[in-house]
XYZ file of C-alpha atoms in Angstrom:
741
model
C 6.206 33.441 21.250
C 4.494 37.427 20.563
C 7.567 38.194 18.445
C 7.128 36.067 16.138
C 3.170 36.613 15.320
C 3.788 40.722 15.254
C 6.109 40.073 12.285
C 3.498 37.812 10.443
C 0.969 41.014 10.838
C 1.598 41.788 7.440
C 1.067 38.166 6.251
C -2.234 37.482 7.991
C -4.521 40.703 8.877
C -5.857 39.719 12.274
C -10.057 39.583 11.040
C -9.285 35.821 10.446
C -6.550 34.999 13.314
C -9.875 33.719 16.349
C -9.575 29.979 17.177
C -12.589 28.820 14.953
C -11.999 30.656 11.970
C -8.177 29.964 12.643
C -9.630 25.308 12.061
C -12.567 25.805 9.413
C -9.700 27.492 6.895
C -7.278 25.049 7.190
C -9.789 22.736 6.636
C -11.800 23.928 4.051
C -8.734 24.399 2.605
C -7.085 21.000 3.552
C -10.376 19.265 2.032
C -9.954 21.844 -1.544
C -6.393 20.201 -1.541
C -7.181 16.144 -2.598
C -10.486 16.398 -2.696
C -9.469 15.367 -6.692
C -8.909 12.163 -5.450
C -12.916 11.294 -3.866
C -13.776 9.710 -6.753
C -10.427 7.172 -7.732
C -9.623 3.775 -8.086
C -7.636 1.725 -6.164
C -3.719 1.826 -7.435
C -0.319 0.392 -6.383
C -0.382 -1.221 -3.126
C -4.442 -0.710 -2.117
C -4.627 -4.061 -4.197
C -2.340 -6.020 -1.764
C -3.749 -4.458 1.703
C -7.166 -3.810 0.587
C -8.493 -5.416 -2.589
C -6.975 -9.206 -2.448
C -6.680 -8.940 1.766
C -8.972 -11.178 3.924
C -9.264 -9.713 6.855
C -11.105 -7.134 5.365
C -13.672 -9.615 4.864
C -16.447 -11.215 7.339
C -15.224 -14.637 7.338
C -12.139 -13.525 8.414
C -12.403 -13.617 12.736
C -11.282 -10.033 13.920
C -9.010 -11.778 15.911
C -7.063 -12.681 13.296
C -6.292 -8.896 12.642
C -4.328 -9.005 15.679
C -2.713 -12.069 14.232
C -1.163 -11.087 10.519
C 0.508 -7.964 9.141
C -0.582 -4.916 6.849
C -0.748 -7.373 4.133
C -3.151 -9.752 5.884
C 0.073 -12.414 5.987
C 0.173 -14.479 9.416
C 3.410 -12.881 11.046
C 5.074 -16.134 11.840
C 5.162 -16.500 8.483
C 8.796 -16.240 7.364
C 7.703 -14.215 4.026
C 5.484 -11.288 6.097
C 6.667 -8.019 5.836
C 5.802 -7.660 9.703
C 4.482 -4.160 9.175
C 1.236 -4.636 12.360
C -0.649 -2.164 12.577
C -4.111 -4.610 12.790
C -6.775 -0.742 13.909
C -5.227 0.483 10.435
C -6.593 -2.646 8.501
C -9.496 -2.999 11.865
C -11.200 0.350 9.611
C -10.596 -0.339 6.267
C -12.754 -3.423 7.648
C -15.365 -0.458 8.891
C -15.206 0.738 5.405
C -15.574 -2.574 3.324
C -18.407 -3.316 5.861
C -20.251 0.433 5.003
C -19.555 0.567 1.593
C -20.815 -3.134 0.992
C -17.751 -4.329 -1.082
C -14.934 -2.909 -2.120
C -15.957 0.569 -3.149
C -13.773 3.441 -3.469
C -14.528 6.430 -2.677
C -16.241 5.471 0.564
C -12.287 4.888 1.273
C -10.260 8.145 0.404
C -13.162 10.271 1.519
C -12.688 9.130 5.181
C -7.850 10.012 3.917
C -9.417 13.348 2.938
C -11.188 13.680 5.753
C -8.257 12.437 7.892
C -6.159 15.099 6.958
C -8.764 17.794 7.220
C -8.888 17.025 10.621
C -5.517 16.609 11.291
C -4.764 19.446 9.502
C -7.278 20.990 12.130
C -5.449 19.495 15.010
C -2.481 21.047 13.943
C -3.675 24.320 14.713
C -3.704 23.225 18.360
C 0.256 21.616 18.481
C 1.635 24.736 16.202
C 0.195 26.669 19.233
C 1.943 24.719 21.505
C 5.048 24.921 19.778
C 5.349 28.707 19.136
C 3.522 30.323 22.280
C 4.664 27.434 24.617
C 2.292 26.114 27.602
C 0.193 29.469 29.307
C -3.105 28.549 31.229
C -5.440 30.794 32.118
C -6.918 29.949 35.809
C -8.963 28.079 34.746
C -6.817 25.744 33.098
C -7.760 26.712 29.536
C -5.450 26.739 27.239
C -3.764 30.532 25.956
C -3.637 30.562 22.198
C -0.218 33.200 22.211
C 0.654 32.993 18.651
C -2.547 32.388 16.419
C -0.722 34.197 13.221
C 1.723 31.358 13.029
C 0.162 28.720 14.250
C -2.983 29.525 11.326
C 0.327 29.593 8.760
C 2.242 27.000 9.475
C -1.198 24.777 10.185
C -1.824 26.176 6.114
C 1.829 24.993 4.653
C 1.191 21.658 6.141
C -2.528 21.538 4.763
C -0.923 21.773 0.992
C 1.841 20.386 0.577
C 1.637 17.912 -1.810
C 4.368 15.593 -0.194
C 1.060 14.925 1.596
C 0.077 13.344 -1.751
C 0.726 9.847 -1.859
C -1.119 9.403 2.606
C -4.321 10.830 1.337
C -4.974 9.920 -2.262
C -3.720 5.764 -1.287
C -5.546 3.969 0.507
C -2.726 2.518 2.718
C -1.870 5.705 3.069
C -4.812 5.330 5.947
C -1.321 3.696 7.851
C 0.373 7.470 8.027
C -2.618 9.268 8.688
C -4.503 7.619 11.702
C -0.693 7.316 13.187
C -0.166 11.362 12.504
C -4.143 11.565 14.471
C -2.569 9.930 17.321
C 0.794 10.725 17.661
C -0.498 14.843 17.822
C -3.401 13.997 20.605
C -0.678 11.475 22.239
C 1.820 14.690 22.369
C -1.506 17.453 23.513
C -2.089 15.178 25.323
C 1.132 15.261 28.045
C 0.867 18.867 27.410
C -2.013 18.674 29.302
C -0.020 17.106 32.302
C 1.233 20.897 32.753
C -2.029 22.788 32.788
C -2.588 22.196 37.145
C -0.086 25.479 37.580
C 0.930 28.627 35.481
C 4.447 28.297 36.293
C 6.265 25.687 34.053
C 8.015 22.969 36.193
C 5.016 22.521 38.062
C 4.553 18.692 39.281
C 2.497 17.366 36.138
C -0.924 15.462 36.297
C -0.104 11.799 36.080
C -3.154 10.406 34.414
C -2.604 12.692 31.190
C 1.173 10.744 31.039
C -0.195 7.793 30.973
C -3.076 9.267 29.289
C -0.319 10.533 26.787
C 1.412 7.413 26.393
C -1.428 5.359 25.851
C -2.107 6.847 22.584
C 1.232 6.568 21.389
C 0.535 2.789 22.099
C -3.056 3.370 19.757
C -0.230 4.958 17.680
C 1.854 2.354 16.623
C -0.902 -0.226 16.527
C -1.174 2.524 13.544
C 1.672 2.279 11.827
C 5.516 1.627 13.935
C 7.128 5.277 14.323
C 3.954 5.945 16.301
C 6.478 5.105 19.167
C 9.192 7.987 18.663
C 6.669 10.294 20.355
C 6.934 9.273 22.983
C 10.639 10.252 22.690
C 8.816 13.944 21.342
C 7.679 14.301 25.206
C 10.504 12.957 26.167
C 12.617 16.415 24.616
C 9.638 19.259 25.345
C 9.904 18.001 28.927
C 13.497 18.560 29.211
C 14.223 20.977 27.164
C 10.661 23.746 27.546
C 9.040 22.154 30.389
C 12.916 21.371 31.612
C 14.117 24.324 30.864
C 17.019 22.887 29.748
C 20.033 25.207 28.732
C 22.636 22.955 26.776
C 24.733 25.963 26.508
C 25.039 26.579 30.316
C 26.295 23.460 31.039
C 28.674 22.932 28.522
C 29.742 26.530 29.928
C 30.016 25.412 33.659
C 31.551 22.090 32.735
C 34.441 23.978 30.594
C 34.310 26.549 34.534
C 34.358 23.085 36.640
C 31.466 25.265 38.144
C 30.324 23.132 41.541
C 26.829 24.674 40.551
C 26.916 21.619 38.435
C 25.898 19.370 40.893
C 22.531 21.290 42.148
C 21.438 21.457 38.729
C 18.084 22.067 38.906
C 16.783 19.507 36.157
C 18.401 16.367 38.353
C 16.729 16.969 41.204
C 13.345 17.387 39.610
C 11.491 14.753 40.949
C 8.415 14.820 38.840
C 10.650 14.916 35.695
C 12.292 12.453 36.551
C 9.489 10.670 37.564
C 7.602 10.546 34.076
C 10.505 9.784 32.204
C 10.583 6.377 34.120
C 7.095 6.303 32.730
C 7.833 7.477 28.844
C 10.942 4.854 29.639
C 8.528 2.370 30.625
C 6.067 2.461 28.178
C 8.704 2.609 25.711
C 10.617 -0.438 26.417
C 7.276 -1.995 26.986
C 5.452 -1.267 23.921
C 9.098 -2.586 22.195
C 8.812 -5.655 23.447
C 5.618 -6.353 22.967
C 5.807 -5.659 19.758
C 8.570 -7.584 19.070
C 6.885 -10.319 20.427
C 4.377 -10.092 18.761
C 6.421 -10.592 15.036
C 7.608 -13.870 15.936
C 10.598 -14.280 13.753
C 13.040 -12.044 12.771
C 12.834 -9.128 11.187
C 11.645 -9.125 6.995
C 13.413 -9.328 4.310
C 14.166 -7.446 1.680
C 15.941 -7.514 -1.141
C 18.802 -5.288 -2.473
C 17.001 -3.683 -5.328
C 14.141 -2.127 -2.169
C 17.756 -0.532 -0.685
C 20.821 -1.545 -2.529
C 22.969 1.241 -0.025
C 21.686 -1.304 3.344
C 23.003 -3.730 1.583
C 26.778 -2.007 0.160
C 29.790 -3.688 1.212
C 32.174 -0.549 2.422
C 30.173 1.238 5.383
C 31.774 4.265 4.505
C 29.544 3.877 1.601
C 26.416 3.077 3.526
C 26.614 6.172 5.676
C 26.995 8.361 2.659
C 23.762 7.104 0.693
C 21.547 7.273 3.936
C 22.983 10.737 4.161
C 21.988 11.347 0.366
C 18.820 9.816 1.059
C 18.408 12.186 4.243
C 18.777 15.156 2.084
C 16.337 14.018 -0.899
C 14.113 13.686 1.124
C 14.730 17.056 2.992
C 14.488 18.667 -0.716
C 10.674 16.816 -0.999
C 10.161 19.392 2.190
C 11.668 21.939 0.909
C 10.308 21.773 -3.385
C 7.673 18.647 -3.833
C 7.320 19.023 -6.951
C 9.084 16.013 -8.107
C 7.147 13.212 -6.426
C 7.621 9.446 -7.437
C 4.977 6.517 -6.294
C 8.128 4.710 -5.592
C 11.800 5.455 -5.582
C 13.798 2.267 -5.471
C 14.596 -0.139 -8.324
C 17.772 2.307 -9.380
C 15.929 5.273 -9.671
C 18.632 7.159 -7.155
C 22.020 4.942 -8.031
C 24.655 4.706 -5.162
C 27.124 6.752 -4.570
C 30.266 4.608 -4.625
C 33.020 7.268 -4.200
C 33.605 10.997 -2.364
C 33.993 11.816 -5.847
C 30.942 11.682 -6.969
C 28.895 15.360 -6.820
C 25.927 14.091 -5.286
C 27.872 14.447 -2.051
C 28.009 18.836 -1.970
C 23.294 17.796 -1.195
C 24.819 16.132 1.581
C 27.149 18.991 2.741
C 24.062 21.162 2.264
C 22.348 19.084 4.549
C 24.745 18.954 7.800
C 25.557 22.607 7.005
C 21.790 23.708 7.871
C 21.332 20.786 10.556
C 23.957 21.322 12.327
C 23.714 25.050 12.425
C 19.712 24.810 13.612
C 21.032 22.750 16.056
C 23.409 25.246 17.614
C 20.614 27.681 17.465
C 18.390 25.760 18.568
C 20.634 23.841 21.561
C 23.196 27.653 22.920
C 20.978 30.397 21.526
C 20.712 32.881 25.188
C 17.169 32.977 23.469
C 14.291 31.188 25.083
C 11.581 31.488 22.809
C 13.864 30.959 20.338
C 15.729 28.051 21.989
C 12.165 26.132 22.295
C 10.872 26.944 18.408
C 13.899 25.727 16.628
C 13.970 22.699 19.347
C 10.934 21.389 18.444
C 10.414 22.015 14.757
C 13.805 19.796 14.635
C 12.326 17.442 16.972
C 9.188 16.678 14.785
C 11.478 16.863 11.995
C 14.229 14.390 13.425
C 12.576 12.037 15.858
C 9.620 10.488 13.680
C 12.266 10.111 10.427
C 13.988 7.785 12.761
C 12.305 4.402 12.179
C 12.835 5.083 8.492
C 17.017 6.132 8.696
C 18.458 2.824 8.716
C 19.838 3.877 11.254
C 18.099 1.287 13.705
C 17.096 -2.032 10.679
C 17.370 -2.283 7.575
C 13.475 -0.387 5.537
C 12.720 -1.821 2.869
C 12.606 1.557 0.479
C 15.644 3.458 -0.389
C 12.980 7.609 -0.746
C 9.243 6.793 0.721
C 7.261 10.146 0.547
C 4.724 8.779 2.705
C 6.849 8.902 5.823
C 7.224 12.806 5.932
C 4.211 13.124 6.714
C 4.547 13.439 9.966
C 8.215 15.302 9.781
C 6.985 18.344 7.984
C 5.589 19.243 10.741
C 8.296 20.390 11.739
C 9.842 21.586 8.497
C 6.155 23.756 8.467
C 7.251 25.465 11.928
C 11.243 25.993 10.522
C 9.412 27.594 7.438
C 7.288 29.968 9.699
C 9.998 30.451 11.965
C 12.342 31.147 8.799
C 9.621 33.976 7.646
C 9.531 35.759 11.129
C 13.526 36.191 10.980
C 13.192 37.341 7.243
C 9.754 39.922 8.226
C 11.575 40.912 11.556
C 15.530 41.871 9.530
C 13.698 43.189 6.182
C 11.440 46.637 5.150
C 10.147 44.623 1.695
C 7.638 42.861 4.384
C 5.121 43.382 1.353
C 7.472 40.933 -0.755
C 8.033 38.334 2.065
C 4.238 38.476 2.017
C 3.746 37.558 -1.614
C 6.443 35.045 -1.003
C 4.262 32.844 1.232
C 0.622 33.667 -0.971
C 2.467 32.570 -3.536
C 4.178 29.339 -1.451
C 0.521 27.913 -0.382
C -1.314 28.391 -3.998
C 1.389 26.874 -5.869
C 1.853 24.176 -3.173
C -2.564 23.828 -3.811
C -2.040 23.514 -7.302
C 0.594 20.883 -6.986
C -1.886 18.435 -3.873
C -4.788 18.619 -6.998
C -2.809 17.981 -10.084
C -0.824 15.311 -7.369
C -4.105 13.825 -6.281
C -5.747 13.010 -9.954
C -2.404 11.348 -10.269
C -3.013 9.449 -8.266
C -6.678 8.903 -9.609
C -5.425 5.680 -11.381
C -2.775 3.304 -11.881
C -2.154 4.673 -15.583
C -2.070 8.420 -14.303
C 0.211 7.358 -11.415
C 2.715 5.240 -13.328
C 3.253 7.250 -16.590
C 3.694 10.983 -14.104
C 7.233 8.645 -12.491
C 8.572 8.245 -16.471
C 10.041 11.910 -16.033
C 10.711 11.548 -12.397
C 12.341 7.952 -12.674
C 12.863 7.095 -16.038
C 15.954 4.370 -14.376
C 13.420 2.611 -12.194
C 12.423 -0.478 -13.574
C 9.539 -1.144 -11.119
C 7.687 2.216 -12.831
C 8.619 0.343 -16.356
C 6.969 -2.598 -15.026
C 4.141 -1.116 -12.830
C 2.961 0.273 -16.583
C 3.694 -3.194 -18.625
C 1.977 -4.723 -16.077
C -0.748 -2.095 -16.316
C -1.093 -2.399 -20.214
C -0.858 -6.423 -20.186
C -4.499 -6.428 -17.545
C -5.782 -4.382 -20.624
C -4.851 -6.232 -22.757
C -2.132 -4.550 -25.303
C -0.144 -6.809 -24.615
C 2.470 -5.378 -27.898
C 2.835 -1.908 -25.835
C 3.350 -4.275 -22.101
C 5.792 -6.628 -23.371
C 7.982 -2.868 -24.577
C 8.088 -1.834 -20.891
C 8.772 -4.998 -19.730
C 11.742 -5.638 -21.295
C 12.632 -2.503 -20.797
C 11.978 -2.818 -16.697
C 14.020 -6.013 -17.771
C 17.453 -4.155 -19.080
C 17.243 -1.751 -16.153
C 17.202 -4.652 -13.768
C 19.090 -7.480 -15.354
C 17.937 -9.689 -12.157
C 13.589 -8.296 -11.864
C 12.388 -12.183 -11.821
C 8.825 -10.397 -11.396
C 9.753 -8.105 -15.349
C 10.991 -11.907 -16.338
C 7.676 -13.888 -15.217
C 5.774 -11.277 -16.535
C 7.259 -11.001 -20.119
C 7.485 -15.083 -20.039
C 3.486 -15.014 -20.260
C 2.624 -12.533 -22.456
C 5.459 -14.541 -24.794
C 4.189 -17.791 -23.845
C 0.286 -16.809 -25.157
C 1.940 -15.377 -28.253
C 3.076 -18.732 -28.963
C 6.496 -17.425 -28.543
C 8.147 -20.465 -26.918
C 11.006 -21.185 -26.963
C 11.801 -17.134 -25.944
C 9.718 -17.248 -23.012
C 10.932 -20.635 -22.046
C 14.868 -19.013 -21.447
C 13.229 -15.932 -19.807
C 10.950 -18.344 -17.322
C 14.570 -20.027 -16.490
C 16.698 -16.812 -16.028
C 14.255 -15.972 -13.403
C 14.086 -19.441 -11.794
C 17.824 -19.697 -11.874
C 17.952 -15.833 -9.872
C 15.263 -16.627 -7.912
C 14.683 -20.504 -6.834
C 11.705 -20.636 -4.883
C 9.778 -18.185 -7.645
C 7.049 -20.758 -6.906
C 5.051 -19.145 -10.121
C 7.996 -18.595 -12.145
C 8.498 -22.363 -12.106
C 4.738 -23.362 -13.075
C 4.958 -21.060 -15.529
C 8.141 -22.291 -16.806
C 6.658 -26.025 -16.733
C 3.016 -24.597 -19.050
C 6.208 -23.238 -21.908
C 7.579 -26.780 -21.508
C 4.042 -28.275 -21.412
C 3.257 -26.660 -24.768
C 7.168 -27.704 -26.218
C 6.259 -31.772 -25.465
C 8.822 -31.589 -23.152
C 6.529 -33.714 -20.855
C 8.952 -34.660 -18.235
C 10.301 -31.201 -17.736
C 7.294 -30.316 -17.173
C 5.988 -32.217 -14.524
C 9.700 -31.661 -12.330
C 8.739 -27.190 -12.675
C 5.561 -28.644 -11.253
C 6.891 -30.266 -8.804
C 9.429 -27.809 -7.931
C 7.653 -25.547 -7.682
C 4.613 -27.234 -4.935
C 7.483 -27.802 -3.169
C 8.549 -23.701 -2.631
C 4.754 -22.879 -1.884
C 2.657 -25.697 -1.335
C -0.361 -24.110 -1.474
C -0.575 -23.589 -4.825
C -3.994 -24.860 -6.511
C -2.614 -23.211 -9.870
C -0.178 -24.905 -10.050
C -2.151 -28.436 -9.311
C -4.523 -27.778 -12.174
C -1.655 -27.031 -13.957
C -0.334 -30.480 -13.766
C -3.320 -32.256 -13.588
C -3.535 -31.058 -17.934
C -0.267 -31.992 -17.731
C -1.458 -35.668 -16.775
C -4.277 -35.479 -18.975
C -2.261 -35.200 -21.918
C -0.082 -38.184 -20.856
C -2.906 -40.002 -20.421
C -2.454 -40.550 -16.975
C -5.878 -40.133 -15.656
C -5.920 -41.431 -12.176
C -2.982 -38.731 -11.409
C -4.683 -36.091 -13.590
C -7.665 -36.362 -11.061
C -6.348 -37.137 -7.736
C -4.018 -33.089 -8.867
C -7.379 -31.514 -9.778
C -8.835 -32.794 -6.360
C -5.295 -31.451 -5.090
C -6.410 -28.137 -6.129
C -10.173 -27.836 -5.232
C -9.331 -29.363 -1.903
C -7.294 -26.233 -1.853
C -9.562 -24.114 -3.488
C -13.150 -25.224 -3.586
C -13.465 -22.381 -5.623
C -11.700 -23.994 -8.614
C -13.769 -23.464 -11.071
C -11.501 -25.171 -13.539
C -10.558 -27.807 -11.533
C -14.329 -28.978 -10.624
C -14.929 -28.858 -14.395
C -11.542 -30.754 -15.920
C -12.856 -33.651 -13.602
C -16.996 -33.913 -14.850
C -14.720 -33.655 -18.502
C -12.444 -36.510 -17.639
C -14.984 -38.712 -16.180
C -17.324 -38.292 -18.925
C -15.053 -38.444 -21.502
C -13.890 -41.495 -20.096
C -17.984 -43.441 -19.095
C -17.763 -42.851 -15.297
C -21.143 -41.107 -15.957
C -21.938 -41.318 -12.409
C -18.596 -40.679 -11.101
C -19.057 -37.244 -12.939
C -21.914 -36.713 -11.675
C -21.442 -37.279 -8.246
C -18.972 -34.448 -8.851
C -21.219 -31.963 -10.840
C -23.454 -31.917 -8.090
C -19.949 -31.574 -5.871
C -19.141 -28.206 -6.971
C -22.823 -27.427 -7.944
C -22.672 -27.065 -4.221
C -20.458 -24.785 -3.518
C -20.294 -22.869 -6.406
C -24.111 -23.203 -7.262
C -23.739 -19.834 -9.686
C -21.006 -21.074 -11.835
C -22.744 -21.551 -16.000
C -19.797 -23.303 -17.330
C -19.978 -26.017 -13.698
C -23.988 -26.112 -14.922
C -22.698 -26.969 -19.029
C -21.055 -30.056 -17.349
C -23.413 -30.894 -15.688
C -26.267 -31.094 -17.802
C -24.105 -33.347 -20.796
C -23.879 -35.933 -18.256
C -27.253 -35.554 -17.170
C -28.187 -35.916 -20.707
C -26.138 -38.906 -21.858
C -27.495 -40.514 -18.675
C -31.540 -40.001 -20.239
C -32.198 -37.345 -17.233
C -33.377 -35.149 -19.558
C -35.650 -33.306 -17.402
C -32.854 -31.962 -14.898
C -30.366 -31.999 -17.680
C -32.869 -28.669 -19.814
C -32.956 -27.026 -16.609
C -29.707 -27.552 -16.369
C -29.597 -25.798 -19.623
C -31.657 -23.676 -19.308
C -30.159 -21.941 -16.251
C -26.516 -21.552 -17.963
C -27.684 -20.056 -21.275
C -30.157 -17.767 -18.981
C -26.222 -16.298 -17.376
C -24.624 -16.215 -20.063
C -27.150 -16.415 -23.010
C -23.847 -15.853 -25.918
C -22.830 -19.281 -25.461
C -23.411 -20.811 -28.940
C -21.868 -24.084 -27.231
C -24.271 -23.735 -24.824
C -27.604 -23.664 -27.102
C -25.488 -26.714 -29.667
C -25.747 -29.242 -26.933
C -29.413 -28.143 -25.548
C -30.479 -28.803 -29.463
C -28.683 -31.879 -29.174
C -30.484 -32.107 -25.698
C -33.795 -31.796 -27.791
C -32.902 -33.689 -30.649
C -32.006 -37.235 -28.368
C -35.503 -36.344 -26.167
C -37.587 -36.787 -29.725
C -38.139 -32.327 -28.796
C -36.968 -31.479 -32.168
C -38.493 -28.609 -32.962
C -36.652 -26.727 -29.725
C -33.629 -28.919 -31.105
C -34.290 -26.712 -34.530
C -34.584 -23.977 -32.394
C -31.735 -24.131 -30.596
C -29.376 -25.404 -33.320
C -30.327 -21.747 -35.744
C -29.326 -20.149 -32.599
C -26.124 -21.527 -31.721
C -25.168 -21.018 -35.142
C -26.070 -17.574 -35.000
C -23.634 -16.977 -32.550
C -21.178 -19.349 -34.168
C -21.323 -20.129 -37.927
C -17.938 -21.750 -38.395
C -19.152 -25.005 -35.568
C -18.884 -27.908 -37.641
C -20.650 -30.517 -34.773
C -23.513 -28.455 -34.896
C -23.969 -27.734 -38.759
C -23.266 -31.553 -39.000
C -26.555 -32.258 -36.341
C -28.614 -29.152 -37.555
C -28.655 -30.974 -41.189
C -29.215 -34.114 -39.564
C -32.347 -32.823 -37.847
C -33.252 -30.947 -40.980
C -33.132 -34.381 -43.068
C -34.880 -36.413 -40.014
C -37.568 -33.492 -40.371
C -38.239 -33.470 -44.561
C -38.921 -37.522 -44.373
C -41.241 -36.642 -41.598
C -43.091 -34.206 -43.606
C -42.962 -37.255 -46.923
C -44.113 -39.978 -44.415
C -47.503 -37.017 -43.130
C -47.646 -35.740 -47.182
């Protein structure tokens, strides 16, 4: 649109407008905005989707990626999140392979480069949106709105709402989806390059390629399928030049020419719509079959409005959420990693002042829709239609209109809709510039927005570098969000600051009295601090609220065991296993209970179950060896120890336990080798040196025994058994010296 580009001339001088330089500037600016996150940690959802996801590791067959969800669970499981993004997980797996493990730098660099590449691609997309489709005689598309497309691409590249997608590794799904979404749109545009005249017959190849790229986008993230709807809108309203105002007027006048409407007689358009519809229906059918069971089950804390009894309350709150998303695009200053758990209280009546936000949103939207569909200016219609299309259509899967989603507001879902926002904002700047003489002021405002947004991106990227910074940054935005307090508490607990962690966990429970995970973690800390009564009360309440919470049942059993309430503890462990059959840690703790009750056979069976479910469960193996050793079953203890070391060859605690057994069996040489190997792996373990000294003492190597007794006592001067054995050795050495004299 030449007129819009002329209006923006005072903001972007013509010297920077060649496409190559425009793309270079946009790409570099996008990198600068988020470069600070390149050496950040794995944070928040990265732990589950990347670090704990077995689909990234070479041991998992590649074929499993097509049967698992984004988090590595089987799609057929009732507990699956049902988010099917195998191509995104495949890129994580490649990252893992190339990085040689879970080194976050490689993952972050890929995300930054993806955003930069998408921003560069946006120059071409915005060129189509603002300048339309016109080709040279050689079939090359003309860039008719270079200033507008450069400004919009810069606005997109520096938008702070993109930080979650770029700085958070799991945001890779949104980035890949956006990449193939835009390629699909541009591919659809190429279907009309055979003739300069818009509306000419399209190339079926490019339409089919566009559908294929849409399917690829969907395999990166579910909203990728919406590109087919956008392509249809583009074809009907832009290529087909469908004028809603003209049609309405003819309907009102009962004009007979309506029967001969060109669009309805356009065989090419109908064919393309048939292909798009068939492709979309096929994708949805395959996606539904792959899902296995029904849609995922979300809880009330994830999306409280969707659980409201009143349809009016649901509608009001959904629209309020839309207005909040719009506000994040307009003013991306208050950003938060999570908006659930009471962050946004429900609107329960129309008297709530927040309904003003709904009215403002729909006032603006209706005004834009009217202009987009009814304006007599064809260029204006195209820009506003496509701007609204990009704003609304990719957002539909997150709108709660078709199915319940598992969040209230999520900044990541605004990555694609922000394209429409940038179109509308750029158009608005052009319109303002046209109708005002203060063009320098508008230029200053635009440059100010770009600079402030870049600064906000840099700051926000820094906050995403570590969980501590990320979680604490949310306190000022969502102080009522129980999950924010929970995550800060968990972060503090992981660092060993239990006192501060307790304070945040208590606040999380206060804000959400049904927050069972906060109760479970708080109960665990209180258990470790020997505050057993309160720990039992919290864990009992957690399993009362959520009866299938296996981890809370297990922790309740541990507390009851510590309180000597053995029957109740056994029942709690059994309940945990009933709700999670493959629960090795629970079998391990059940074995400890049986050992305390001298039910040795039951204890051994429980620990054996733990090792069957988790062969690398070192504690279960160790307890089996020690129990068999203590009960005099040395041959069986030796067999179990050797079996364990075959599975976990570098575990020094297993070497130590087996060495003790071999020493008692008078296999001194082999026992010595294992003790020395264990000491090499963990040289500061006093008991390792002490027991090696006992071996040498029995073996008759008294000088070596004396040496290791002394090392052991240096490491742990309070070890009474070692002191006693050392005293016996010294007396024996003194007697030997006297005999020699």
